[in-house]
mmCIF file with all atom_site columns, C-alpha atoms and ligand atoms in Angstrom:
data_model
loop_
_atom_site.group_PDB
_atom_site.id
_atom_site.type_symbol
_atom_site.label_atom_id
_atom_site.label_alt_id
_atom_site.label_comp_id
_atom_site.label_asym_id
_atom_site.label_entity_id
_atom_site.label_seq_id
_atom_site.pdbx_PDB_ins_code
_atom_site.Cartn_x
_atom_site.Cartn_y
_atom_site.Cartn_z
_atom_site.occupancy
_atom_site.B_iso_or_equiv
_atom_site.pdbx_formal_charge
_atom_site.auth_seq_id
_atom_site.auth_comp_id
_atom_site.auth_asym_id
_atom_site.auth_atom_id
_atom_site.pdbx_PDB_model_num
ATOM   1  C  CA  . UNK A 1 1  ? -60.347  34.265 -40.130  1.00 0.00 ? 1265 UNK A CA  1
ATOM   2  C  CA  . UNK A 1 2  ? -58.827  34.128 -43.576  1.00 0.00 ? 1266 UNK A CA  1
ATOM   3  C  CA  . UNK A 1 3  ? -58.127  30.539 -44.793  1.00 0.00 ? 1267 UNK A CA  1
ATOM   4  C  CA  . UNK A 1 4  ? -54.794  29.721 -46.416  1.00 0.00 ? 1268 UNK A CA  1
ATOM   5  C  CA  . UNK A 1 5  ? -56.665  29.240 -49.718  1.00 0.00 ? 1269 UNK A CA  1
ATOM   6  C  CA  . UNK A 1 6  ? -58.080  32.707 -49.551  1.00 0.00 ? 1270 UNK A CA  1
ATOM   7  C  CA  . UNK A 1 7  ? -54.701  34.118 -48.546  1.00 0.00 ? 1271 UNK A CA  1
ATOM   8  C  CA  . UNK A 1 8  ? -53.074  32.525 -51.566  1.00 0.00 ? 1272 UNK A CA  1
ATOM   9  C  CA  . UNK A 1 9  ? -55.881  33.904 -53.749  1.00 0.00 ? 1273 UNK A CA  1
ATOM   10 C  CA  . UNK A 1 10 ? -55.444  37.400 -52.368  1.00 0.00 ? 1274 UNK A CA  1
ATOM   11 C  CA  . UNK A 1 11 ? -51.670  37.369 -52.865  1.00 0.00 ? 1275 UNK A CA  1
ATOM   12 C  CA  . UNK A 1 12 ? -52.264  35.978 -56.336  1.00 0.00 ? 1276 UNK A CA  1
ATOM   13 C  CA  . UNK A 1 13 ? -54.639  38.905 -57.025  1.00 0.00 ? 1277 UNK A CA  1
ATOM   14 C  CA  . UNK A 1 14 ? -51.712  41.133 -56.142  1.00 0.00 ? 1278 UNK A CA  1
ATOM   15 C  CA  . UNK A 1 15 ? -49.529  39.264 -58.665  1.00 0.00 ? 1279 UNK A CA  1
ATOM   16 C  CA  . UNK A 1 16 ? -47.393  37.680 -56.002  1.00 0.00 ? 1280 UNK A CA  1
ATOM   17 C  CA  . UNK A 1 17 ? -48.245  33.960 -55.986  1.00 0.00 ? 1281 UNK A CA  1
ATOM   18 C  CA  . UNK A 1 18 ? -49.249  31.733 -58.896  1.00 0.00 ? 1282 UNK A CA  1
ATOM   19 C  CA  . UNK A 1 19 ? -52.796  30.291 -58.423  1.00 0.00 ? 1283 UNK A CA  1
ATOM   20 C  CA  . UNK A 1 20 ? -51.732  27.065 -60.120  1.00 0.00 ? 1284 UNK A CA  1
ATOM   21 C  CA  . UNK A 1 21 ? -48.337  26.155 -58.585  1.00 0.00 ? 1285 UNK A CA  1
ATOM   22 C  CA  . UNK A 1 22 ? -48.269  28.613 -55.578  1.00 0.00 ? 1286 UNK A CA  1
ATOM   23 C  CA  . UNK A 1 23 ? -44.857  29.831 -56.448  1.00 0.00 ? 1287 UNK A CA  1
ATOM   24 C  CA  . UNK A 1 24 ? -43.811  33.485 -55.992  1.00 0.00 ? 1288 UNK A CA  1
ATOM   25 C  CA  . UNK A 1 25 ? -43.241  35.308 -59.260  1.00 0.00 ? 1289 UNK A CA  1
ATOM   26 C  CA  . UNK A 1 26 ? -42.337  38.753 -60.523  1.00 0.00 ? 1290 UNK A CA  1
ATOM   27 C  CA  . UNK A 1 27 ? -44.180  40.800 -63.057  1.00 0.00 ? 1291 UNK A CA  1
ATOM   28 C  CA  . UNK A 1 28 ? -47.865  41.214 -63.965  1.00 0.00 ? 1292 UNK A CA  1
ATOM   29 C  CA  . UNK A 1 29 ? -48.703  37.542 -64.120  1.00 0.00 ? 1293 UNK A CA  1
ATOM   30 C  CA  . UNK A 1 30 ? -51.010  35.879 -66.646  1.00 0.00 ? 1294 UNK A CA  1
ATOM   31 C  CA  . UNK A 1 31 ? -54.809  35.285 -66.673  1.00 0.00 ? 1295 UNK A CA  1
ATOM   32 C  CA  . UNK A 1 32 ? -55.048  31.639 -65.600  1.00 0.00 ? 1296 UNK A CA  1
ATOM   33 C  CA  . UNK A 1 33 ? -58.479  31.051 -67.245  1.00 0.00 ? 1297 UNK A CA  1
ATOM   34 C  CA  . UNK A 1 34 ? -59.650  28.290 -67.936  1.00 0.00 ? 1298 UNK A CA  1
ATOM   35 C  CA  . UNK A 1 35 ? -57.216  26.342 -65.735  1.00 0.00 ? 1299 UNK A CA  1
ATOM   36 C  CA  . UNK A 1 36 ? -57.779  28.376 -62.553  1.00 0.00 ? 1300 UNK A CA  1
ATOM   37 C  CA  . UNK A 1 37 ? -59.338  31.627 -61.326  1.00 0.00 ? 1301 UNK A CA  1
ATOM   38 C  CA  . UNK A 1 38 ? -56.744  34.314 -60.879  1.00 0.00 ? 1302 UNK A CA  1
ATOM   39 C  CA  . UNK A 1 39 ? -53.194  34.940 -62.129  1.00 0.00 ? 1303 UNK A CA  1
ATOM   40 C  CA  . UNK A 1 40 ? -50.426  32.488 -62.808  1.00 0.00 ? 1304 UNK A CA  1
ATOM   41 C  CA  . UNK A 1 41 ? -46.630  32.560 -63.330  1.00 0.00 ? 1305 UNK A CA  1
ATOM   42 C  CA  . UNK A 1 42 ? -45.068  32.464 -66.845  1.00 0.00 ? 1306 UNK A CA  1
ATOM   43 C  CA  . UNK A 1 43 ? -44.199  28.761 -66.474  1.00 0.00 ? 1307 UNK A CA  1
ATOM   44 C  CA  . UNK A 1 44 ? -47.806  27.781 -65.717  1.00 0.00 ? 1308 UNK A CA  1
ATOM   45 C  CA  . UNK A 1 45 ? -49.046  30.095 -68.461  1.00 0.00 ? 1309 UNK A CA  1
ATOM   46 C  CA  . UNK A 1 46 ? -47.782  27.485 -70.911  1.00 0.00 ? 1310 UNK A CA  1
ATOM   47 C  CA  . UNK A 1 47 ? -50.350  24.974 -69.455  1.00 0.00 ? 1311 UNK A CA  1
ATOM   48 C  CA  . UNK A 1 48 ? -53.067  27.714 -69.657  1.00 0.00 ? 1312 UNK A CA  1
ATOM   49 C  CA  . UNK A 1 49 ? -52.310  28.333 -73.357  1.00 0.00 ? 1313 UNK A CA  1
ATOM   50 C  CA  . UNK A 1 50 ? -52.427  24.584 -74.145  1.00 0.00 ? 1314 UNK A CA  1
ATOM   51 C  CA  . UNK A 1 51 ? -55.809  24.335 -72.287  1.00 0.00 ? 1315 UNK A CA  1
ATOM   52 C  CA  . UNK A 1 52 ? -57.150  27.329 -74.252  1.00 0.00 ? 1316 UNK A CA  1
ATOM   53 C  CA  . UNK A 1 53 ? -56.084  25.783 -77.569  1.00 0.00 ? 1317 UNK A CA  1
ATOM   54 C  CA  . UNK A 1 54 ? -57.818  22.537 -76.605  1.00 0.00 ? 1318 UNK A CA  1
ATOM   55 C  CA  . UNK A 1 55 ? -60.933  24.448 -75.638  1.00 0.00 ? 1319 UNK A CA  1
ATOM   56 C  CA  . UNK A 1 56 ? -60.871  26.273 -78.959  1.00 0.00 ? 1320 UNK A CA  1
ATOM   57 C  CA  . UNK A 1 57 ? -60.477  22.993 -80.847  1.00 0.00 ? 1321 UNK A CA  1
ATOM   58 C  CA  . UNK A 1 58 ? -63.409  21.447 -78.953  1.00 0.00 ? 1322 UNK A CA  1
ATOM   59 C  CA  . UNK A 1 59 ? -65.618  24.478 -79.794  1.00 0.00 ? 1323 UNK A CA  1
ATOM   60 C  CA  . UNK A 1 60 ? -64.611  24.303 -83.460  1.00 0.00 ? 1324 UNK A CA  1
ATOM   61 C  CA  . UNK A 1 61 ? -65.472  20.550 -83.530  1.00 0.00 ? 1325 UNK A CA  1
ATOM   62 C  CA  . UNK A 1 62 ? -68.836  21.258 -81.847  1.00 0.00 ? 1326 UNK A CA  1
ATOM   63 C  CA  . UNK A 1 63 ? -69.621  24.029 -84.385  1.00 0.00 ? 1327 UNK A CA  1
ATOM   64 C  CA  . UNK A 1 64 ? -68.643  21.729 -87.245  1.00 0.00 ? 1328 UNK A CA  1
ATOM   65 C  CA  . UNK A 1 65 ? -71.011  18.982 -86.037  1.00 0.00 ? 1329 UNK A CA  1
ATOM   66 C  CA  . UNK A 1 66 ? -73.941  21.466 -85.595  1.00 0.00 ? 1330 UNK A CA  1
ATOM   67 C  CA  . UNK A 1 67 ? -73.379  22.780 -89.139  1.00 0.00 ? 1331 UNK A CA  1
ATOM   68 C  CA  . UNK A 1 68 ? -73.019  19.229 -90.611  1.00 0.00 ? 1332 UNK A CA  1
ATOM   69 C  CA  . UNK A 1 69 ? -76.214  18.068 -88.880  1.00 0.00 ? 1333 UNK A CA  1
ATOM   70 C  CA  . UNK A 1 70 ? -78.128  21.138 -90.180  1.00 0.00 ? 1334 UNK A CA  1
ATOM   71 C  CA  . UNK A 1 71 ? -76.940  20.448 -93.729  1.00 0.00 ? 1335 UNK A CA  1
ATOM   72 C  CA  . UNK A 1 72 ? -78.040  16.784 -93.487  1.00 0.00 ? 1336 UNK A CA  1
ATOM   73 C  CA  . UNK A 1 73 ? -81.445  17.797 -92.102  1.00 0.00 ? 1337 UNK A CA  1
ATOM   74 C  CA  . UNK A 1 74 ? -81.867  20.295 -94.967  1.00 0.00 ? 1338 UNK A CA  1
ATOM   75 C  CA  . UNK A 1 75 ? -80.949  17.592 -97.563  1.00 0.00 ? 1339 UNK A CA  1
ATOM   76 C  CA  . UNK A 1 76 ? -83.449  15.108 -95.979  1.00 0.00 ? 1340 UNK A CA  1
ATOM   77 C  CA  . UNK A 1 77 ? -86.145  17.786 -96.078  1.00 0.00 ? 1341 UNK A CA  1
ATOM   78 C  CA  . UNK A 1 78 ? -85.364  18.507 -99.751  1.00 0.00 ? 1342 UNK A CA  1
ATOM   79 C  CA  . UNK A 1 79 ? -85.477  14.809 -100.627 1.00 0.00 ? 1343 UNK A CA  1
ATOM   80 C  CA  . UNK A 1 80 ? -88.855  14.412 -98.844  1.00 0.00 ? 1344 UNK A CA  1
ATOM   81 C  CA  . UNK A 1 81 ? -90.229  17.444 -100.743 1.00 0.00 ? 1345 UNK A CA  1
ATOM   82 C  CA  . UNK A 1 82 ? -88.987  15.995 -104.040 1.00 0.00 ? 1346 UNK A CA  1
ATOM   83 C  CA  . UNK A 1 83 ? -90.669  12.642 -103.331 1.00 0.00 ? 1347 UNK A CA  1
ATOM   84 C  CA  . UNK A 1 84 ? -93.909  14.415 -102.367 1.00 0.00 ? 1348 UNK A CA  1
ATOM   85 C  CA  . UNK A 1 85 ? -93.829  16.376 -105.670 1.00 0.00 ? 1349 UNK A CA  1
ATOM   86 C  CA  . UNK A 1 86 ? -93.145  13.161 -107.710 1.00 0.00 ? 1350 UNK A CA  1
ATOM   87 C  CA  . UNK A 1 87 ? -96.026  11.368 -105.934 1.00 0.00 ? 1351 UNK A CA  1
ATOM   88 C  CA  . UNK A 1 88 ? -98.286  14.341 -106.728 1.00 0.00 ? 1352 UNK A CA  1
ATOM   89 C  CA  . UNK A 1 89 ? -97.380  14.074 -110.451 1.00 0.00 ? 1353 UNK A CA  1
ATOM   90 C  CA  . UNK A 1 90 ? -98.130  10.348 -110.651 1.00 0.00 ? 1354 UNK A CA  1
ATOM   91 C  CA  . UNK A 1 91 ? -101.618 10.779 -109.262 1.00 0.00 ? 1355 UNK A CA  1
HETATM 92 ZN ZN1 . LIG B 2 .  ? -47.145  28.640 -61.621  1.00 0.00 ? 1621 LIG B ZN1 1
#
């Protein structure tokens, strides 16, 4: 037996019901990723776009931190090498 949830999903796959608000809509629908799996109406697509922008911002921040940490690690390594060279000259 098909559950109501599966039924909604199936209808959504045929671009009939929004997977987010369960409202009937006309047209092709919009990919609801990352908010939901399936297609959504134009009204809900606004929420989807906002969620995608936030996800992109989080990824950009993560990439920035990784790059910054790599630069700091490189600088520390260079400082350590310089100290080792200076110690070698004093001996
Ligand atoms: Zn909707």
